[in-house]
Amino acid sequence: MNIRKLLVLAGLGLAAVGTYFGLFVAPPERHMGDVQRIMYVHVPSAWIAMLLYTLAFGFAIALLWSGRQKWDDLMVGAIEVGVVLNALLLVQGSLWGRATWGVWWDWDVRLTTSLVMAILFAGVLVLRRMAPNEERRSQWSAVATVVAFIDVPLVYFCVRWWRSLHQIQSSPDTVDPAMVLPLRLNSFGLLFLALAWMLWRAAIERSSRRASEVPLPTRVAIEESAHA
Amino acid sequence: MSSLLALLSKDLLLEWRERARSLSVLLFAVVTLLLFSFALGPDVETLREATPGVLVLALLLSSTLALNESFRLEREDRALEGLVMRPVSLTALFYAKASANALLLTFLGPVVVALAVVFYSLEIDVATMTRLVGLWCLGAAGLAAPGTLYAAMTSRLKSQDVALPLLLFPLVVPVLLASVKAMGLVLTGDAMNQLRSWLTLLLAFDIIYWSVCGLLFRFAVEEGE
Amino acid sequence: MPDGVIGGGWSYVIAAYSVTVAVLAIYVWSLSRRSRRAERSQRDES
């Protein structure tokens, strides 16, 4: 409980300062102008979403290895927060694309990979809801998480090659130190917030799991009343 | 190994006994081909350009049909539980099932490719056709491994017809892209020597998923089910 | 204004930041709702 509050406070503080610097202090980018300020939320979202998926992969391996349910709680937390950030990433990317390329969507490597990634991990959450019982649920989601995570680099390479026939990637890497600071602050801020939410989600999963474990006397009573 | 072969021959025998079912998968693939042709219009030029995409989508759509069916019989007769109880390893069970599914999908290849050649008046020789069928087989293998893993899970669910494509389709995006591109290069000529990299990617997907899914299968199926 | 700079664009920046804040706020609200429900059902059990 306490660590979560601490993480939220630190995260909110860092993100607030970072956003202030990003919006009002950092200079506009040389080519993209003020639009580039989207980067200060966009890039952290991407980093933290990837990090959460990686954590989820680790939790999935740990769950399959040890069979302990606590890994399932953390795994669902990581995936759920990851999918939320992933969805944000797509919206921010689309806005950025509209402002710089003039289109809402472009079949760009990173944009396309993150769309596939979002659908893959959202699929894991859907599979969870369908599972017949608790043990199946945790093992199925771990299996689906491992399978989905391995797919991400493959999708990335595929889309890159698929695209490279049309256009060469252009990356305006003119990074001003004044741009690094808000990026770093926002990244750590979002990291702390995301970790706090992941732990929160895990705690919810744990307590709802406990609640669904009906104690034995109650179950006997239910069965008896069913027979009567 | 011997148990793997025994299981595989059991699956293939089952496939043969239920050939009406396998034929319906084939018919479905043909219908898909037809529908795409109607959707893209009668212009042969457009159709010819879209051939790789249409072929791979026909494979993808019929694969869910085949995969959904593949565990149905076992579930109905509770035969999977019988197999799980028997001292056959779950890994062997997976490889037998996945191979049977891959073979079933492979067997659609020559027919659908031949039909595409006729419908879209593709002017290709036998060698090109063989390469197309070969790519089809690689694609089929890529679908069969994760498809069998997911089908083992979703076959328990009431909503399996929705669940399987939902999980499988985004996963096989690399297969889709690589086979479409490779087939396109086979059809239009490989001027820049790109075919090799797409083939590598397709093969890498096949190898990775055939090994990973084999490892994970025992978690997908309940042991004392 | 130098060549090749995209002018304006503040509306996109504001849109991106507000969507981000709004979505995260909704997510936190949904977490707190679920957490209250889970706690309540746990209390009912015991």
Short mmCIF file of C-alpha atoms in Angstrom, two decimals:
data_model
loop_
_atom_site.label_atom_id
_atom_site.label_comp_id
_atom_site.label_asym_id
_atom_site.label_seq_id
_atom_site.Cartn_x
_atom_site.Cartn_y
_atom_site.Cartn_z
CA MET A 1 0.00 0.00 0.00
CA ASN A 2 2.70 2.40 1.03
CA ILE A 3 5.05 1.70 -1.84
CA ARG A 4 2.18 2.27 -4.22
CA LYS A 5 1.40 5.69 -2.74
CA LEU A 6 5.07 6.59 -2.88
CA LEU A 7 5.29 5.56 -6.53
CA VAL A 8 2.18 7.54 -7.43
CA LEU A 9 3.46 10.66 -5.67
CA ALA A 10 6.91 10.43 -7.24
CA GLY A 11 5.40 9.65 -10.64
CA LEU A 12 2.93 12.53 -10.54
CA GLY A 13 5.64 14.93 -9.41
CA LEU A 14 8.10 13.95 -12.08
CA ALA A 15 5.47 13.91 -14.81
CA ALA A 16 4.18 17.33 -13.77
CA VAL A 17 7.63 18.91 -13.89
CA GLY A 18 8.47 17.06 -17.09
CA THR A 19 5.28 18.14 -18.80
CA TYR A 20 5.84 21.73 -17.75
CA PHE A 21 9.35 21.66 -19.21
CA GLY A 22 8.16 19.85 -22.30
CA LEU A 23 5.35 22.25 -23.05
CA PHE A 24 6.78 25.59 -21.99
CA VAL A 25 10.55 25.45 -21.56
CA ALA A 26 11.96 23.18 -24.26
CA PRO A 27 12.52 24.93 -27.61
CA PRO A 28 10.40 23.95 -30.62
CA GLU A 29 12.10 21.40 -32.83
CA ARG A 30 13.96 22.66 -35.89
CA HIS A 31 11.76 20.96 -38.50
CA MET A 32 8.65 19.91 -36.73
CA GLY A 33 8.10 23.01 -34.65
CA ASP A 34 5.78 22.77 -31.69
CA VAL A 35 4.19 19.53 -32.87
CA GLN A 36 7.28 17.76 -31.66
CA ARG A 37 6.16 18.39 -28.08
CA ILE A 38 3.89 15.36 -28.48
CA MET A 39 7.11 13.38 -28.25
CA TYR A 40 7.38 14.08 -24.53
CA VAL A 41 4.33 11.90 -23.87
CA HIS A 42 4.61 9.71 -26.93
CA VAL A 43 8.08 8.28 -26.44
CA PRO A 44 7.63 7.57 -22.70
CA SER A 45 4.34 5.78 -23.49
CA ALA A 46 6.17 3.62 -26.01
CA TRP A 47 9.07 2.83 -23.70
CA ILE A 48 6.95 2.03 -20.68
CA ALA A 49 4.46 -0.05 -22.70
CA MET A 50 7.35 -2.12 -24.06
CA LEU A 51 8.83 -2.42 -20.60
CA LEU A 52 5.50 -3.61 -19.17
CA TYR A 53 5.14 -6.24 -21.90
CA THR A 54 8.67 -7.41 -21.15
CA LEU A 55 7.80 -7.64 -17.46
CA ALA A 56 4.63 -9.55 -18.35
CA PHE A 57 6.75 -11.97 -20.35
CA GLY A 58 9.03 -12.45 -17.34
CA PHE A 59 6.04 -13.00 -15.03
CA ALA A 60 4.57 -15.48 -17.51
CA ILE A 61 7.79 -17.49 -17.55
CA ALA A 62 7.94 -17.35 -13.74
CA LEU A 63 4.34 -18.54 -13.53
CA LEU A 64 4.87 -21.47 -15.88
CA TRP A 65 8.07 -22.33 -14.05
CA SER A 66 6.78 -22.18 -10.49
CA GLY A 67 3.03 -22.48 -10.89
CA ARG A 68 2.49 -19.80 -8.25
CA GLN A 69 -0.56 -17.60 -8.64
CA LYS A 70 1.11 -14.41 -7.47
CA TRP A 71 2.88 -14.21 -10.82
CA ASP A 72 -0.48 -14.33 -12.53
CA ASP A 73 -1.63 -11.29 -10.55
CA LEU A 74 1.43 -9.30 -11.58
CA MET A 75 1.19 -10.53 -15.16
CA VAL A 76 -2.38 -9.34 -15.62
CA GLY A 77 -1.39 -6.01 -14.07
CA ALA A 78 1.51 -5.54 -16.44
CA ILE A 79 -0.50 -6.52 -19.51
CA GLU A 80 -3.49 -4.36 -18.66
CA VAL A 81 -1.48 -1.20 -17.98
CA GLY A 82 0.63 -2.03 -21.04
CA VAL A 83 -2.44 -2.23 -23.26
CA VAL A 84 -3.73 1.10 -21.92
CA LEU A 85 -0.41 2.81 -22.66
CA ASN A 86 -0.25 1.03 -26.01
CA ALA A 87 -3.68 2.41 -26.94
CA LEU A 88 -2.54 5.89 -25.93
CA LEU A 89 0.57 5.41 -28.00
CA LEU A 90 -1.57 4.75 -31.07
CA VAL A 91 -3.73 7.83 -30.53
CA GLN A 92 -0.69 10.07 -29.95
CA GLY A 93 1.05 8.56 -32.96
CA SER A 94 -1.98 9.16 -35.10
CA LEU A 95 -2.18 12.81 -33.99
CA TRP A 96 1.51 13.27 -34.65
CA GLY A 97 1.13 11.67 -38.06
CA ARG A 98 -1.73 13.97 -38.93
CA ALA A 99 0.31 17.01 -37.93
CA THR A 100 3.55 16.05 -39.66
CA TRP A 101 2.66 13.69 -42.51
CA GLY A 102 -0.83 15.05 -43.08
CA VAL A 103 -2.48 11.67 -42.61
CA TRP A 104 -4.08 10.05 -39.58
CA TRP A 105 -2.49 6.75 -40.27
CA ASP A 106 0.64 5.69 -42.07
CA TRP A 107 1.84 2.11 -42.39
CA ASP A 108 5.02 3.12 -40.64
CA VAL A 109 7.09 0.39 -38.93
CA ARG A 110 6.63 1.51 -35.38
CA LEU A 111 3.00 2.55 -35.72
CA THR A 112 2.03 -0.70 -37.40
CA THR A 113 4.00 -2.84 -34.96
CA SER A 114 2.38 -1.12 -32.00
CA LEU A 115 -1.06 -1.70 -33.47
CA VAL A 116 -0.38 -5.43 -33.87
CA MET A 117 1.13 -5.47 -30.38
CA ALA A 118 -1.98 -3.86 -28.88
CA ILE A 119 -4.25 -6.42 -30.54
CA LEU A 120 -2.02 -9.31 -29.47
CA PHE A 121 -2.00 -8.37 -25.79
CA ALA A 122 -5.63 -7.31 -25.76
CA GLY A 123 -6.26 -10.83 -27.04
CA VAL A 124 -4.56 -12.21 -23.94
CA LEU A 125 -6.95 -10.22 -21.74
CA VAL A 126 -9.92 -11.50 -23.75
CA LEU A 127 -8.69 -15.09 -23.42
CA ARG A 128 -8.48 -14.62 -19.64
CA ARG A 129 -12.14 -13.74 -19.45
CA MET A 130 -13.10 -16.86 -21.38
CA ALA A 131 -11.07 -19.38 -19.39
CA PRO A 132 -13.14 -22.04 -17.64
CA ASN A 133 -11.37 -21.98 -14.29
CA GLU A 134 -8.67 -20.23 -12.34
CA GLU A 135 -5.79 -22.55 -13.05
CA ARG A 136 -6.58 -22.62 -16.75
CA ARG A 137 -6.89 -18.88 -16.73
CA SER A 138 -3.43 -18.23 -15.38
CA GLN A 139 -1.73 -20.88 -17.50
CA TRP A 140 -3.53 -19.90 -20.69
CA SER A 141 -2.71 -16.24 -20.24
CA ALA A 142 0.93 -17.09 -19.55
CA VAL A 143 1.09 -19.24 -22.69
CA ALA A 144 -0.57 -16.55 -24.79
CA THR A 145 1.72 -13.89 -23.33
CA VAL A 146 4.86 -15.83 -24.20
CA VAL A 147 3.60 -16.53 -27.71
CA ALA A 148 2.58 -12.90 -28.26
CA PHE A 149 5.81 -11.46 -26.89
CA ILE A 150 7.97 -13.58 -29.18
CA ASP A 151 5.91 -12.36 -32.10
CA VAL A 152 6.72 -8.67 -31.57
CA PRO A 153 10.26 -8.64 -33.07
CA LEU A 154 9.09 -10.80 -35.96
CA VAL A 155 6.29 -8.36 -36.73
CA TYR A 156 8.73 -5.49 -36.48
CA PHE A 157 11.18 -6.96 -38.99
CA CYS A 158 8.40 -7.97 -41.33
CA VAL A 159 6.82 -4.55 -41.41
CA ARG A 160 10.22 -2.92 -41.83
CA TRP A 161 11.06 -4.98 -44.86
CA TRP A 162 7.56 -4.62 -46.18
CA ARG A 163 7.87 -0.83 -45.90
CA SER A 164 11.45 -0.51 -47.10
CA LEU A 165 10.23 -1.10 -50.63
CA HIS A 166 8.37 2.19 -50.50
CA GLN A 167 10.24 4.64 -48.40
CA ILE A 168 13.45 5.13 -46.52
CA GLN A 169 13.01 5.90 -42.86
CA SER A 170 13.87 9.45 -42.02
CA SER A 171 14.82 10.26 -38.47
CA PRO A 172 15.49 13.86 -37.53
CA ASP A 173 17.92 13.28 -34.71
CA THR A 174 18.62 16.79 -33.64
CA VAL A 175 18.36 16.31 -29.93
CA ASP A 176 18.79 19.44 -27.89
CA PRO A 177 19.74 18.92 -24.21
CA ALA A 178 16.69 20.99 -23.33
CA MET A 179 14.63 18.27 -24.99
CA VAL A 180 16.28 15.42 -23.14
CA LEU A 181 15.31 16.68 -19.70
CA PRO A 182 11.49 16.68 -20.12
CA LEU A 183 11.73 13.36 -21.94
CA ARG A 184 13.65 11.81 -19.09
CA LEU A 185 11.42 13.30 -16.39
CA ASN A 186 8.25 12.15 -18.13
CA SER A 187 9.67 8.69 -18.73
CA PHE A 188 10.49 8.14 -15.08
CA GLY A 189 7.22 9.70 -14.03
CA LEU A 190 5.24 7.39 -16.24
CA LEU A 191 7.38 4.45 -15.16
CA PHE A 192 6.53 5.03 -11.50
CA LEU A 193 2.85 5.56 -12.25
CA ALA A 194 2.70 2.47 -14.43
CA LEU A 195 4.37 0.34 -11.77
CA ALA A 196 1.95 1.65 -9.14
CA TRP A 197 -1.04 0.82 -11.35
CA MET A 198 0.39 -2.60 -12.13
CA LEU A 199 0.70 -3.36 -8.42
CA TRP A 200 -2.79 -2.01 -7.82
CA ARG A 201 -4.25 -4.19 -10.53
CA ALA A 202 -2.35 -7.16 -9.10
CA ALA A 203 -3.81 -6.46 -5.65
CA ILE A 204 -7.33 -6.36 -7.11
CA GLU A 205 -6.74 -9.65 -8.89
CA ARG A 206 -5.45 -11.19 -5.67
CA SER A 207 -8.37 -10.10 -3.54
CA SER A 208 -10.97 -11.12 -6.13
CA ARG A 209 -9.26 -14.50 -6.36
CA ARG A 210 -9.55 -14.85 -2.58
CA ALA A 211 -13.19 -13.85 -2.73
CA SER A 212 -13.96 -16.49 -5.32
CA GLU A 213 -12.38 -19.18 -3.16
CA VAL A 214 -15.54 -20.12 -1.33
CA PRO A 215 -14.66 -21.59 2.07
CA LEU A 216 -15.44 -25.26 2.56
CA PRO A 217 -18.32 -25.04 5.12
CA THR A 218 -20.21 -22.69 2.81
CA ARG A 219 -19.74 -24.99 -0.12
CA VAL A 220 -21.04 -27.97 1.86
CA ALA A 221 -24.05 -25.93 2.90
CA ILE A 222 -24.74 -24.98 -0.70
CA GLU A 223 -24.49 -28.55 -1.86
CA GLU A 224 -26.78 -29.75 0.91
CA SER A 225 -29.39 -27.15 0.09
CA ALA A 226 -29.16 -28.21 -3.55
CA HIS A 227 -29.89 -31.80 -2.60
CA ALA A 228 -32.77 -30.92 -0.34
CA MET B 1 9.28 -40.74 -31.75
CA SER B 2 7.30 -43.92 -32.36
CA SER B 3 4.45 -42.60 -30.27
CA LEU B 4 4.56 -39.44 -32.34
CA LEU B 5 4.19 -41.45 -35.54
CA ALA B 6 1.42 -43.54 -34.02
CA LEU B 7 -0.46 -40.42 -33.00
CA LEU B 8 0.09 -38.81 -36.37
CA SER B 9 -1.19 -41.86 -38.24
CA LYS B 10 -4.19 -41.91 -35.91
CA ASP B 11 -4.89 -38.28 -36.78
CA LEU B 12 -4.43 -38.86 -40.49
CA LEU B 13 -6.65 -41.95 -40.37
CA LEU B 14 -9.27 -39.86 -38.62
CA GLU B 15 -8.88 -37.22 -41.29
CA TRP B 16 -9.42 -39.87 -43.94
CA ARG B 17 -12.48 -41.32 -42.22
CA GLU B 18 -13.90 -37.84 -41.94
CA ARG B 19 -12.96 -36.87 -45.45
CA ALA B 20 -16.24 -35.04 -45.88
CA ARG B 21 -14.92 -32.64 -43.24
CA SER B 22 -11.56 -32.17 -44.97
CA LEU B 23 -13.34 -31.66 -48.26
CA SER B 24 -15.54 -29.01 -46.71
CA VAL B 25 -12.39 -27.14 -45.67
CA LEU B 26 -11.19 -27.36 -49.26
CA LEU B 27 -14.52 -26.19 -50.57
CA PHE B 28 -14.40 -23.30 -48.14
CA ALA B 29 -10.98 -22.26 -49.46
CA VAL B 30 -12.35 -22.32 -53.01
CA VAL B 31 -15.39 -20.27 -52.00
CA THR B 32 -13.06 -17.72 -50.38
CA LEU B 33 -11.12 -17.48 -53.61
CA LEU B 34 -14.35 -16.87 -55.51
CA LEU B 35 -15.60 -14.26 -53.05
CA PHE B 36 -12.38 -12.29 -53.22
CA SER B 37 -12.57 -12.36 -57.00
CA PHE B 38 -16.09 -10.96 -56.89
CA ALA B 39 -15.07 -8.33 -54.34
CA LEU B 40 -12.11 -7.15 -56.41
CA GLY B 41 -14.06 -6.98 -59.65
CA PRO B 42 -13.81 -8.70 -62.98
CA ASP B 43 -10.74 -6.84 -64.19
CA VAL B 44 -8.17 -9.59 -64.73
CA GLU B 45 -5.27 -7.18 -64.32
CA THR B 46 -6.35 -6.21 -60.80
CA LEU B 47 -7.03 -9.82 -59.91
CA ARG B 48 -3.63 -10.89 -61.14
CA GLU B 49 -1.95 -8.28 -58.99
CA ALA B 50 -3.97 -9.31 -55.96
CA THR B 51 -3.33 -13.04 -56.42
CA PRO B 52 -0.75 -13.47 -53.61
CA GLY B 53 -2.96 -11.69 -51.11
CA VAL B 54 -6.04 -13.62 -52.13
CA LEU B 55 -4.19 -16.94 -51.91
CA VAL B 56 -2.82 -16.25 -48.44
CA LEU B 57 -6.17 -15.00 -47.16
CA ALA B 58 -7.84 -18.13 -48.50
CA LEU B 59 -5.28 -20.16 -46.57
CA LEU B 60 -5.74 -18.08 -43.43
CA LEU B 61 -9.53 -18.27 -43.43
CA SER B 62 -9.69 -21.97 -44.13
CA SER B 63 -7.06 -22.62 -41.47
CA THR B 64 -9.38 -21.51 -38.67
CA LEU B 65 -12.01 -23.89 -39.96
CA ALA B 66 -9.57 -26.78 -40.01
CA LEU B 67 -8.07 -25.92 -36.63
CA ASN B 68 -11.40 -25.45 -34.90
CA GLU B 69 -12.45 -28.84 -36.16
CA SER B 70 -9.20 -30.54 -35.21
CA PHE B 71 -9.96 -30.88 -31.50
CA ARG B 72 -13.71 -31.23 -31.82
CA LEU B 73 -13.75 -34.99 -32.26
CA GLU B 74 -11.45 -35.47 -29.30
CA ARG B 75 -13.62 -33.28 -27.15
CA GLU B 76 -16.80 -35.03 -28.21
CA ASP B 77 -15.53 -38.51 -27.49
CA ARG B 78 -13.54 -37.29 -24.52
CA ALA B 79 -10.68 -38.94 -26.36
CA LEU B 80 -8.19 -36.22 -25.51
CA GLU B 81 -8.55 -37.06 -21.86
CA GLY B 82 -7.95 -40.68 -22.75
CA LEU B 83 -4.83 -39.71 -24.62
CA VAL B 84 -3.64 -37.45 -21.86
CA MET B 85 -4.10 -40.24 -19.33
CA ARG B 86 -2.18 -42.69 -21.48
CA PRO B 87 1.57 -42.53 -21.17
CA VAL B 88 2.06 -40.58 -24.38
CA SER B 89 3.87 -37.33 -23.87
CA LEU B 90 1.87 -34.20 -24.44
CA THR B 91 4.68 -32.90 -26.61
CA ALA B 92 4.30 -35.85 -28.97
CA LEU B 93 0.56 -35.24 -28.97
CA PHE B 94 1.15 -31.63 -29.98
CA TYR B 95 3.53 -32.44 -32.80
CA ALA B 96 1.20 -35.10 -34.15
CA LYS B 97 -1.77 -32.72 -34.10
CA ALA B 98 0.19 -29.82 -35.57
CA SER B 99 1.60 -32.02 -38.34
CA ALA B 100 -1.83 -33.36 -39.18
CA ASN B 101 -3.18 -29.81 -39.37
CA ALA B 102 -0.23 -28.65 -41.45
CA LEU B 103 -0.72 -31.57 -43.83
CA LEU B 104 -4.42 -30.89 -44.18
CA LEU B 105 -3.72 -27.24 -45.02
CA THR B 106 -0.89 -28.22 -47.35
CA PHE B 107 -3.18 -30.47 -49.28
CA LEU B 108 -5.39 -27.47 -50.09
CA GLY B 109 -2.40 -25.74 -51.70
CA PRO B 110 -2.15 -27.37 -55.14
CA VAL B 111 -5.90 -27.19 -55.67
CA VAL B 112 -6.31 -23.55 -54.71
CA VAL B 113 -3.18 -22.44 -56.57
CA ALA B 114 -4.30 -24.31 -59.69
CA LEU B 115 -7.72 -22.69 -59.48
CA ALA B 116 -6.14 -19.26 -59.09
CA VAL B 117 -4.06 -19.91 -62.21
CA VAL B 118 -7.24 -20.72 -64.13
CA PHE B 119 -9.45 -17.97 -62.71
CA TYR B 120 -6.93 -15.16 -63.01
CA SER B 121 -5.38 -16.46 -66.26
CA LEU B 122 -1.90 -16.38 -64.77
CA GLU B 123 0.68 -17.24 -67.37
CA ILE B 124 3.10 -19.29 -65.33
CA ASP B 125 5.03 -22.50 -65.88
CA VAL B 126 5.09 -25.58 -63.70
CA ALA B 127 8.24 -24.48 -61.85
CA THR B 128 6.62 -21.24 -60.70
CA MET B 129 3.52 -23.11 -59.67
CA THR B 130 5.62 -25.50 -57.64
CA ARG B 131 7.29 -22.60 -55.90
CA LEU B 132 3.91 -21.07 -55.11
CA VAL B 133 2.74 -24.36 -53.64
CA GLY B 134 5.98 -24.58 -51.67
CA LEU B 135 5.39 -21.13 -50.20
CA TRP B 136 1.83 -22.17 -49.42
CA CYS B 137 3.21 -25.14 -47.47
CA LEU B 138 5.58 -22.95 -45.47
CA GLY B 139 2.70 -20.62 -44.69
CA ALA B 140 0.52 -23.57 -43.70
CA ALA B 141 3.23 -24.80 -41.35
CA GLY B 142 3.49 -21.36 -39.77
CA LEU B 143 -0.26 -21.30 -39.15
CA ALA B 144 -0.47 -24.87 -37.91
CA ALA B 145 1.90 -24.59 -34.93
CA PRO B 146 0.41 -21.61 -33.06
CA GLY B 147 -3.01 -22.54 -34.44
CA THR B 148 -2.89 -25.98 -32.87
CA LEU B 149 -1.73 -24.53 -29.55
CA TYR B 150 -4.56 -22.00 -29.47
CA ALA B 151 -7.13 -24.48 -30.77
CA ALA B 152 -6.28 -26.78 -27.87
CA MET B 153 -7.27 -23.99 -25.52
CA THR B 154 -10.23 -22.52 -27.36
CA SER B 155 -11.78 -25.87 -28.22
CA ARG B 156 -13.00 -25.95 -24.61
CA LEU B 157 -14.87 -22.72 -25.01
CA LYS B 158 -18.36 -22.03 -26.22
CA SER B 159 -17.08 -19.03 -28.14
CA GLN B 160 -14.27 -20.89 -29.87
CA ASP B 161 -15.28 -19.71 -33.34
CA VAL B 162 -14.61 -16.14 -32.28
CA ALA B 163 -11.72 -16.79 -29.95
CA LEU B 164 -9.43 -18.70 -32.27
CA PRO B 165 -9.24 -16.18 -35.14
CA LEU B 166 -9.08 -13.32 -32.67
CA LEU B 167 -5.95 -14.78 -31.10
CA LEU B 168 -4.41 -16.36 -34.17
CA PHE B 169 -4.79 -13.70 -36.86
CA PRO B 170 -2.74 -10.91 -35.25
CA LEU B 171 -0.11 -13.46 -34.28
CA VAL B 172 0.43 -14.65 -37.83
CA VAL B 173 0.88 -11.19 -39.34
CA PRO B 174 4.52 -12.08 -40.15
CA VAL B 175 3.40 -15.23 -41.97
CA LEU B 176 0.82 -13.27 -43.90
CA LEU B 177 3.22 -10.51 -44.91
CA ALA B 178 6.11 -12.80 -45.74
CA SER B 179 4.07 -15.23 -47.83
CA VAL B 180 2.23 -12.50 -49.70
CA LYS B 181 5.50 -10.74 -50.50
CA ALA B 182 7.30 -13.94 -51.43
CA MET B 183 4.44 -15.12 -53.65
CA GLY B 184 4.36 -11.73 -55.31
CA LEU B 185 8.07 -11.93 -56.03
CA VAL B 186 7.67 -15.44 -57.43
CA LEU B 187 4.90 -14.24 -59.72
CA THR B 188 6.35 -10.95 -60.92
CA GLY B 189 10.02 -11.79 -60.90
CA ASP B 190 12.60 -11.18 -58.21
CA ALA B 191 14.59 -8.30 -59.60
CA MET B 192 16.31 -7.23 -56.40
CA ASN B 193 16.92 -10.66 -54.87
CA GLN B 194 14.49 -10.08 -52.02
CA LEU B 195 12.87 -13.48 -52.07
CA ARG B 196 15.60 -14.97 -49.95
CA SER B 197 15.02 -12.64 -47.00
CA TRP B 198 11.28 -13.27 -47.02
CA LEU B 199 11.90 -17.00 -47.14
CA THR B 200 14.29 -16.70 -44.22
CA LEU B 201 11.68 -14.84 -42.23
CA LEU B 202 9.00 -17.39 -43.01
CA LEU B 203 11.33 -20.23 -42.07
CA ALA B 204 12.39 -18.44 -38.89
CA PHE B 205 8.74 -18.04 -37.90
CA ASP B 206 8.09 -21.72 -38.60
CA ILE B 207 11.09 -22.91 -36.61
CA ILE B 208 10.50 -20.58 -33.66
CA TYR B 209 6.83 -21.39 -33.32
CA TRP B 210 7.17 -25.11 -33.91
CA SER B 211 9.62 -25.28 -31.02
CA VAL B 212 8.01 -22.78 -28.63
CA CYS B 213 4.49 -24.10 -29.07
CA GLY B 214 5.73 -27.63 -28.50
CA LEU B 215 7.21 -26.51 -25.20
CA LEU B 216 4.09 -24.62 -24.14
CA PHE B 217 1.49 -27.18 -25.16
CA ARG B 218 1.53 -29.06 -21.87
CA PHE B 219 0.43 -25.89 -20.08
CA ALA B 220 -2.45 -25.37 -22.49
CA VAL B 221 -3.95 -28.81 -21.89
CA GLU B 222 -4.93 -29.93 -18.45
CA GLU B 223 -2.95 -32.91 -17.38
CA GLY B 224 -5.54 -34.76 -15.36
CA GLU B 225 -8.35 -33.39 -17.50
CA MET C 1 9.74 31.39 -39.83
CA PRO C 2 12.60 29.25 -41.23
CA ASP C 3 12.03 26.90 -44.13
CA GLY C 4 10.40 23.54 -43.66
CA VAL C 5 9.07 24.18 -40.17
CA ILE C 6 5.60 22.99 -39.49
CA GLY C 7 3.76 25.96 -38.17
CA GLY C 8 1.00 25.85 -35.60
CA GLY C 9 0.43 22.38 -34.37
CA TRP C 10 -0.41 23.44 -30.84
CA SER C 11 -3.90 22.06 -31.29
CA TYR C 12 -2.42 18.62 -31.94
CA VAL C 13 -0.17 18.92 -28.90
CA ILE C 14 -3.08 19.92 -26.69
CA ALA C 15 -5.19 17.10 -28.12
CA ALA C 16 -2.46 14.54 -27.49
CA TYR C 17 -1.85 15.65 -23.90
CA SER C 18 -5.53 15.86 -23.03
CA VAL C 19 -6.31 12.44 -24.50
CA THR C 20 -3.42 11.00 -22.50
CA VAL C 21 -4.53 12.57 -19.24
CA ALA C 22 -8.17 11.69 -19.84
CA VAL C 23 -7.49 8.04 -20.67
CA LEU C 24 -5.18 7.58 -17.70
CA ALA C 25 -7.73 9.25 -15.41
CA ILE C 26 -10.46 6.92 -16.68
CA TYR C 27 -8.16 3.96 -16.10
CA VAL C 28 -7.46 5.04 -12.52
CA TRP C 29 -11.19 5.52 -11.93
CA SER C 30 -11.87 2.03 -13.27
CA LEU C 31 -9.13 0.58 -11.05
CA SER C 32 -10.55 2.25 -7.96
CA ARG C 33 -14.06 1.04 -8.79
CA ARG C 34 -12.86 -2.53 -9.26
CA SER C 35 -10.75 -2.37 -6.14
CA ARG C 36 -13.70 -1.20 -4.04
CA ARG C 37 -15.87 -3.96 -5.46
CA ALA C 38 -13.19 -6.59 -4.76
CA GLU C 39 -12.78 -5.36 -1.19
CA ARG C 40 -16.52 -5.38 -0.62
CA SER C 41 -16.96 -8.92 -1.89
CA GLN C 42 -14.06 -10.02 0.27
CA ARG C 43 -15.66 -8.43 3.30
CA ASP C 44 -18.95 -10.15 2.52
CA GLU C 45 -17.22 -13.48 2.53
CA SER C 46 -15.66 -13.11 5.94
#
